[in-house]
Structures are given as structure tokens and as C-alpha cells.
Coordinates of N, CA and C in Angstrom, one line a residue:
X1 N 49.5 5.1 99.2 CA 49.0 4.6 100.5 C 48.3 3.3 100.2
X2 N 48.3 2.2 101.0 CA 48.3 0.9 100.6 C 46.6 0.7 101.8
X3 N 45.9 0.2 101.3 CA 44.4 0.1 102.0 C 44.6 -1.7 102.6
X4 N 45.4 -2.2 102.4 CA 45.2 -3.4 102.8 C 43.9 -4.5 102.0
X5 N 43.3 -3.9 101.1 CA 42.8 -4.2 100.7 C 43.0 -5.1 98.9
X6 N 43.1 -6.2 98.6 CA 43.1 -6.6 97.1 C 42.1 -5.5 96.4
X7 N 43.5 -5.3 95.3 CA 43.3 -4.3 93.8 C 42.4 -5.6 93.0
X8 N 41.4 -4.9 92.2 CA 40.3 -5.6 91.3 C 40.2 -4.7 90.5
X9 N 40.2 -4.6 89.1 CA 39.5 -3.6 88.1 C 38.4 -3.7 87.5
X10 N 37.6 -2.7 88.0 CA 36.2 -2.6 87.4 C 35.7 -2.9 86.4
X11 N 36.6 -2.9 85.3 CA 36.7 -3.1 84.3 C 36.9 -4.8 83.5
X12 N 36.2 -4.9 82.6 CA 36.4 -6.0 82.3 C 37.8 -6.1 80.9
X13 N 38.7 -7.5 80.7 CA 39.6 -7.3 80.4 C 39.8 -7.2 79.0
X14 N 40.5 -6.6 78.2 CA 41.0 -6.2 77.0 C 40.0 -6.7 75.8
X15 N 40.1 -8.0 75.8 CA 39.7 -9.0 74.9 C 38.0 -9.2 75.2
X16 N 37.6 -9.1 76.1 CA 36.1 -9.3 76.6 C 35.5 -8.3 76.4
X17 N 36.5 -6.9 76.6 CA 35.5 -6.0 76.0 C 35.4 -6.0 74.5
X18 N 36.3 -5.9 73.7 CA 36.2 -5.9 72.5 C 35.5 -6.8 72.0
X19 N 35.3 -7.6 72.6 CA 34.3 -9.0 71.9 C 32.4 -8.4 72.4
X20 N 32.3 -7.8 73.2 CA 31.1 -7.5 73.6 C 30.6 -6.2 73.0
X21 N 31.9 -5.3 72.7 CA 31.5 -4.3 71.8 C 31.3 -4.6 70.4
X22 N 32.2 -5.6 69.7 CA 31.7 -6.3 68.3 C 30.5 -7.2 68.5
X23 N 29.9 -7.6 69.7 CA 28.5 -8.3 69.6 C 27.7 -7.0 69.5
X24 N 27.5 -6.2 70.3 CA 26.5 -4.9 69.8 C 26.7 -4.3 68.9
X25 N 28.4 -4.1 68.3 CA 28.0 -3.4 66.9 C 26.8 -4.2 65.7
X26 N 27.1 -5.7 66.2 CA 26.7 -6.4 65.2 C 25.2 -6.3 65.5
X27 N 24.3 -6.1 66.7 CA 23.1 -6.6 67.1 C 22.7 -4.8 66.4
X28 N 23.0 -4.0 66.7 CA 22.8 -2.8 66.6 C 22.7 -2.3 64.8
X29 N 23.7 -3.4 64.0 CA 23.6 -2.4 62.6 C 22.5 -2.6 61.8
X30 N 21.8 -3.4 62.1 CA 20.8 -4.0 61.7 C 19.8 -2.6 61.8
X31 N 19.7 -2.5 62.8 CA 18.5 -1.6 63.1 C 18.8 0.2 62.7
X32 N 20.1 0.6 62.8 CA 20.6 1.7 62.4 C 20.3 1.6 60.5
X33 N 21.1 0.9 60.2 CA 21.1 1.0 58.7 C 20.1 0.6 57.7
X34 N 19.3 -0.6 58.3 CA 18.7 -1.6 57.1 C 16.7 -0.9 57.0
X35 N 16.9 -0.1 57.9 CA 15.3 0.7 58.0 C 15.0 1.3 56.6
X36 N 14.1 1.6 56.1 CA 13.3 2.3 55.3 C 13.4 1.7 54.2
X37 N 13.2 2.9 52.9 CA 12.6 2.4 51.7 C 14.3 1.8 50.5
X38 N 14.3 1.2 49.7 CA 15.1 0.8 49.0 C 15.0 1.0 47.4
X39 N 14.0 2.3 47.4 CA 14.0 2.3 45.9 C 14.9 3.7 45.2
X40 N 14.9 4.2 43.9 CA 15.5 4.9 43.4 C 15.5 6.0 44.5
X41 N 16.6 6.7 44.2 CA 16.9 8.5 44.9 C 15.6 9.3 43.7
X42 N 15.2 10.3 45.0 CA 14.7 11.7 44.7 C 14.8 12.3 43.2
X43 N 14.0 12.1 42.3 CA 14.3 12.6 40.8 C 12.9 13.6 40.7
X44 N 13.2 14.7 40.2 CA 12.1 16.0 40.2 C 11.1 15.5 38.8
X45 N 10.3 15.1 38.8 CA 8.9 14.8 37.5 C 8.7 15.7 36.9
X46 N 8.5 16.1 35.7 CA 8.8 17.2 35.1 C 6.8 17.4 35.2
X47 N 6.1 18.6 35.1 CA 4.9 18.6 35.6 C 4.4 18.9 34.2
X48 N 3.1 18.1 34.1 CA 1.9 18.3 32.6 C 1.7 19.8 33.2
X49 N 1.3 20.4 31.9 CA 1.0 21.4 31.6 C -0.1 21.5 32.0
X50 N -1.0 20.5 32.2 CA -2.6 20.8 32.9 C -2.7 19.7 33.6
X51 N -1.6 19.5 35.1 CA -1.7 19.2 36.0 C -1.1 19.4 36.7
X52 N -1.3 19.4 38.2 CA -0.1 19.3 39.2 C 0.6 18.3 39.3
X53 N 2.1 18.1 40.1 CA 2.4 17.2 40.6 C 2.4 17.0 42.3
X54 N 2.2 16.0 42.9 CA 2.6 16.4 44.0 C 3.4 15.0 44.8
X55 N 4.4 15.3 45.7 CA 5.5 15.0 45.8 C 5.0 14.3 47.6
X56 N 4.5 13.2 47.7 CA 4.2 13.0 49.5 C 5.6 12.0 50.0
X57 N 6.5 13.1 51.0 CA 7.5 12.2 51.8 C 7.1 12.0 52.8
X58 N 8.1 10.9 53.5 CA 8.2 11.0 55.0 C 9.5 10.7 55.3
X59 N 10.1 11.9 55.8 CA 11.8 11.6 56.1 C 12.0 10.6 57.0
X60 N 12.8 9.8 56.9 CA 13.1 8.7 58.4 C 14.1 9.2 59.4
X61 N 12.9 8.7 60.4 CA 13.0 9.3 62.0 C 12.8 8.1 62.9
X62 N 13.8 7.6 63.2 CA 13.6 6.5 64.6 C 12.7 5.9 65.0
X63 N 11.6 7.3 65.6 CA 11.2 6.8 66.5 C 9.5 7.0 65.4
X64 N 8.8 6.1 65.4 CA 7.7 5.9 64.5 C 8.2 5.3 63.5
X65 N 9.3 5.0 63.1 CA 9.8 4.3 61.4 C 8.8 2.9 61.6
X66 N 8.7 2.3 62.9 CA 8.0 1.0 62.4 C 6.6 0.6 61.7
X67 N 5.6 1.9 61.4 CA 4.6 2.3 61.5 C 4.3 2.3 59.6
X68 N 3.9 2.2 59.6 CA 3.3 2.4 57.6 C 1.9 2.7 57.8
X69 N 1.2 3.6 58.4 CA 0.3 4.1 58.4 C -0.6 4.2 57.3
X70 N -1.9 3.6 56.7 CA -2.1 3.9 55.2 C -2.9 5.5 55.4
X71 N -2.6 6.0 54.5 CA -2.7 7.2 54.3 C -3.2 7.5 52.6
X72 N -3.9 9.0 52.7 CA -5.1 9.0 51.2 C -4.2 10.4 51.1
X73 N -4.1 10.6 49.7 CA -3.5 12.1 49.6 C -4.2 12.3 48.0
X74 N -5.0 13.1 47.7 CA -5.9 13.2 46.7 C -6.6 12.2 46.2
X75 N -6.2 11.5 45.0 CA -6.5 10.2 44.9 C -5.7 8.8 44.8
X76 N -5.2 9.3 45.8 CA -3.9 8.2 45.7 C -3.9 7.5 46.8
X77 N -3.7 6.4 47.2 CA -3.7 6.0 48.8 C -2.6 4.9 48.8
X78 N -1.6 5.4 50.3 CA -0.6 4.2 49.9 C 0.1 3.8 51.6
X79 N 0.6 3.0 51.9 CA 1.5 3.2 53.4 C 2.8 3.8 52.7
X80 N 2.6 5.0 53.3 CA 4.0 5.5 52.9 C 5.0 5.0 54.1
X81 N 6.3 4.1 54.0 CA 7.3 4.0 55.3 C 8.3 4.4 55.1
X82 N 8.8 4.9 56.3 CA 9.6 5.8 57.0 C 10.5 5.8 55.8
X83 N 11.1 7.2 55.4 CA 12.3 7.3 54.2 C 11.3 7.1 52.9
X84 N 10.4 7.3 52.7 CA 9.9 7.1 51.2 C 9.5 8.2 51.0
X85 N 9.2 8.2 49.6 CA 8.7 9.3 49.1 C 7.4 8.6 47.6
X86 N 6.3 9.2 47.7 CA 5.5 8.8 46.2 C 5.0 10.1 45.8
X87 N 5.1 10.2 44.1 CA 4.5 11.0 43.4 C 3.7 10.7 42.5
X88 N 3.0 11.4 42.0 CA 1.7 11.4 41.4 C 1.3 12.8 41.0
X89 N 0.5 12.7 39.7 CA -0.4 14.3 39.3 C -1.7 13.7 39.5
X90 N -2.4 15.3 39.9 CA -4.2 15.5 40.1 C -4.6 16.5 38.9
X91 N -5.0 16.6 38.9 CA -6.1 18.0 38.5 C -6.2 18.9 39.3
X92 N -6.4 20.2 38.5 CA -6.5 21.6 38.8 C -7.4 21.3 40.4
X93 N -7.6 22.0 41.6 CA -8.6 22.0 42.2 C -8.2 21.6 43.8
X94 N -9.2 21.0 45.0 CA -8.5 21.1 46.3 C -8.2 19.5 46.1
X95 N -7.5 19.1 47.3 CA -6.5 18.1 47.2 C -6.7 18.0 49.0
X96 N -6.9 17.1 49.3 CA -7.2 16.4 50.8 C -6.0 15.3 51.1
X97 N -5.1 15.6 52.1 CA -4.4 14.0 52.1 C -4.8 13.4 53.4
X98 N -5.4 12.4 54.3 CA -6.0 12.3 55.2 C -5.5 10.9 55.8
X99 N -5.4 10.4 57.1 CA -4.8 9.5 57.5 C -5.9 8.5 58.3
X100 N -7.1 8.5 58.0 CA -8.5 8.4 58.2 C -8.3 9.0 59.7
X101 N -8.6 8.2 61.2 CA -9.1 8.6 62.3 C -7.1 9.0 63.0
X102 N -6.1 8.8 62.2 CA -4.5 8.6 63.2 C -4.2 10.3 63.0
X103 N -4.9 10.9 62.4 CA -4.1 12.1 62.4 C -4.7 13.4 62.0
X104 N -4.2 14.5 61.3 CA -4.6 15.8 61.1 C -4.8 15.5 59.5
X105 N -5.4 16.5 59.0 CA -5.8 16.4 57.7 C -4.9 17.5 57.1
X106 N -5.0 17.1 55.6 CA -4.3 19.2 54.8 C -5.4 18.6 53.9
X107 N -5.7 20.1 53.6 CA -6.1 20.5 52.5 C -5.7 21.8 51.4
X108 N -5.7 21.7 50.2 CA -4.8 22.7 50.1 C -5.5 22.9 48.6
X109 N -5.2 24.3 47.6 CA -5.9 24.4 46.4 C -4.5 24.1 45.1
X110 N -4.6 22.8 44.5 CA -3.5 22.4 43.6 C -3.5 23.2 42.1
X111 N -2.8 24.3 41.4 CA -2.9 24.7 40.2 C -1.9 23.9 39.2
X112 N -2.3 23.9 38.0 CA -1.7 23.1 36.9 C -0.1 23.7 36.8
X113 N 0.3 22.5 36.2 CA 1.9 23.3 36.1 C 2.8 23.8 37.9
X114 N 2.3 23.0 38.8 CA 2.8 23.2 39.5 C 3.1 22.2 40.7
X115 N 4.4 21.9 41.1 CA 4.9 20.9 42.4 C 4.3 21.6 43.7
X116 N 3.9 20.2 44.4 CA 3.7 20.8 45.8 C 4.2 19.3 46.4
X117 N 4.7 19.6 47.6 CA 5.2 18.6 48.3 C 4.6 18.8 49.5
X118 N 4.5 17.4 49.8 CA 3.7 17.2 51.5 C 4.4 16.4 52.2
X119 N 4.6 16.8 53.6 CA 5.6 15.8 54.4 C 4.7 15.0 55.2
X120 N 4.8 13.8 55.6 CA 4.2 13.0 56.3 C 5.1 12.9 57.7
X121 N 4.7 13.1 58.7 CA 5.5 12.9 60.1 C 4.8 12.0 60.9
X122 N 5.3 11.0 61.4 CA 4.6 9.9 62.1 C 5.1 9.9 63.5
X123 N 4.5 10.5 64.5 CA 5.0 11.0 65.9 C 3.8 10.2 66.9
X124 N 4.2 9.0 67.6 CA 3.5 8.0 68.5 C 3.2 9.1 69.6
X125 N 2.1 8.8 70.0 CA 1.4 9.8 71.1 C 1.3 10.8 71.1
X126 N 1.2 11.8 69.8 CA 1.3 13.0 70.1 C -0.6 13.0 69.5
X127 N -1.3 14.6 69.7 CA -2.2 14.9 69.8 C -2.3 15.1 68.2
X128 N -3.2 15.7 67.3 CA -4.4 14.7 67.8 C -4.3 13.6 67.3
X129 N -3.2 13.3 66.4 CA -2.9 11.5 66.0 C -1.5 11.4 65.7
X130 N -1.2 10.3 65.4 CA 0.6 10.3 65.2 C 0.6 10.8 63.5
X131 N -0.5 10.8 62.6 CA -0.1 11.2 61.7 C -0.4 12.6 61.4
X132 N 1.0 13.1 60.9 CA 0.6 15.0 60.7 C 1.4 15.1 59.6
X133 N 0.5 16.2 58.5 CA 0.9 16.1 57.1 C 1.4 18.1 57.1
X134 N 2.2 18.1 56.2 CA 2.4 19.6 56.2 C 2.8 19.8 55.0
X135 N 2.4 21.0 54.9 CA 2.7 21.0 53.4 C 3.7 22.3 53.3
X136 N 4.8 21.9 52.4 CA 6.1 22.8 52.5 C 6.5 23.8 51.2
X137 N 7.4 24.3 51.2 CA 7.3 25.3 50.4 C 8.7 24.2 49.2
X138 N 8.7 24.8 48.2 CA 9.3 23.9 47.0 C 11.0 23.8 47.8
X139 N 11.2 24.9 48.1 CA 13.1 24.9 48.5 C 13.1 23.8 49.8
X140 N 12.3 23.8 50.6 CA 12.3 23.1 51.9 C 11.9 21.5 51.2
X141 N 11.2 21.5 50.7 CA 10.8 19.9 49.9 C 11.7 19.3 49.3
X142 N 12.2 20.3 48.2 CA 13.8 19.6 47.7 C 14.9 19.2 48.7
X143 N 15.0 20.2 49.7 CA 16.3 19.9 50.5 C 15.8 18.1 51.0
X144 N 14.2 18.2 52.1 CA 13.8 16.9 52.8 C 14.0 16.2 51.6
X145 N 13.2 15.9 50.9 CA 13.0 15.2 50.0 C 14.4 14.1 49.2
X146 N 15.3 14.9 49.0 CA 16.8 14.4 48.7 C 17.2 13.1 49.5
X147 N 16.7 12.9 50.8 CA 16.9 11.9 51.6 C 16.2 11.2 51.4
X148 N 14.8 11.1 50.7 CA 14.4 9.4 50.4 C 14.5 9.0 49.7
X149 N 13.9 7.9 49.3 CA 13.6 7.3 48.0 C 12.3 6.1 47.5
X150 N 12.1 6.5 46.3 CA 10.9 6.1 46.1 C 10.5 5.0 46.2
X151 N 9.0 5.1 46.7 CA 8.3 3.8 46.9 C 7.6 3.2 46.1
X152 N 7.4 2.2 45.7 CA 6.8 1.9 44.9 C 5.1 1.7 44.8
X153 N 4.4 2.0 43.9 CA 3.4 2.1 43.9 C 2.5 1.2 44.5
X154 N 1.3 1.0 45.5 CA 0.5 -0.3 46.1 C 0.0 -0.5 44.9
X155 N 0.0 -2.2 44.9 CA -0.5 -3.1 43.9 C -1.7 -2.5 43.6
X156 N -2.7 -2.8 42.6 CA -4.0 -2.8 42.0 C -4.8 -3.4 42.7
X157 N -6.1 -3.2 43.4 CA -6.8 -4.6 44.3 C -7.6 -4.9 43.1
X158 N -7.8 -6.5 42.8 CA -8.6 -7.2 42.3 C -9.9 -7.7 43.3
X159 N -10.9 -7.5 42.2 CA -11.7 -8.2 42.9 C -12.3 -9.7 42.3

């Protein structure tokens, strides 16, 4: 049935779309792929015998990746970003990792000879800060952990 009306397609034509979907693929891969950390993959530190190790990630997640929050995790202090992971050994005893006023604290009691891994999650607006640390059990830390890669240590400050 004919409406009397001129045919127009909603649509824009063959060549214009594909040209506008290769401008967003292009505007878009930037931000999909080129996020996070760029250093070595996930390698397990073999642990001193009269220390712990402990393993601080933060898997990357979209939404908060732009954030490098500095953060203290025993005596170590570093912006961990989004996709990184840093390790380090303490000594026997409690272990505080703290994100001064952005977030929740852990605390936890570290024994020699042994991995513990702590996740760092950086969640904008949530209560009581965007920074929340959890601490996971060894099978769950290896699986997250596999996806980052290490960050490199913050410089030395001189004074």
C-alpha cells in the first residue's frame, strides 16, 4: 500500500556509517586498552623464612581506574593504579594498610613464612570512602592477582 508519501531511510548510508563506526572504534580504543599498569605479570616471591610477604593488588575496574589514591600498607606507602599489584616483606606482627581519611582500614596479624594478599578496591561514592582493602584468602589472591602487573616501586624522597 503506497502512503503517498516519499520513502527516506533512517538510516544513514553504507559508507558513512562505517566511517563513523571506525571514528569511535578509534576514539574508544584508547580508553578500553591503554589503562593501567605496564609492568611485569604476576610472579609468586618466594617468602624469608622470618618474614611475611604480602602481595597489595587492585584489579582494574572502569569505573575508579582514574584515581591512584596514595595508600600505606605496613610500611610501605605507594599509589597503587588501577591493574597493579606491589609486594613487599614485614616482620612477624600486626600490619595496618590505611588510605588516610578515603577509606576503610585492615588490619590483620602477619606470621613469618607466610603470603597474604590484600585487594585494594577504589569505588567513587561509596561509604565510608572510595578506598576499601580486603584481605583474601591465598587461592582467591592468586586467581585476582594473575591479572595485574607490577608496579614499580615510588621513588626514594630526598631531602
Amino acid at each position: 500500500m503506497t502512503t503517498g508519501y516519499p520513502t527516506t531511510s533512517v538510516f544513514l548510508p553504507n559508507s558513512m556509517t562505517r566511517n563513523i563506526l571506525i571514528l569511535i572504534a578509534i576514539v574508544l580504543a584508547p580508553v578500553v586498552s591503554g589503562c593501567g599498569v605496564q609492568g611485569d605479570a604476576y610472579q609468586q616471591m618466594p617468602a624469608p623464612a622470618t618474614k611475611s610477604v604480602v602481595y597489595l593488588y587492585r584489579p582494574y575496574r572502569f569505573f575508579g581506574s582514574g584515581s591512584a589514591p596514595i595508600v600505606t600498607c605496613g610500611h610501605q606507602t605507594i599509589e597503587l593504579e588501577a591493574g597493579g599489584y606491589y609486594v613487599f616483606t614485614e616482620e612477624g606482627g600486626q600490619i595496618t594498610c590505611t588510605a588516610g581519611d578515603a577509606g576503610s582500614n585492615l588490619k590483620f596479624d602477619a606470621h613469618a613464612d607466610t603470603d597474604y594478599y590484600v585487594r585494594e578496591d577504589v569505588v567513587p561514592g561509596s561509604t565510608p570512602g572510595p578506598v576499601q582493602f580486603t584481605l583474601v584468602n591465598a587461592a582467591v589472591g592468586h586467581e585476582e592477582i594473575a591479572e595485574t602487573r607490577l608496579q614499580a616501586p615510588p621513588p626514594p624522597v630526598t631531602r
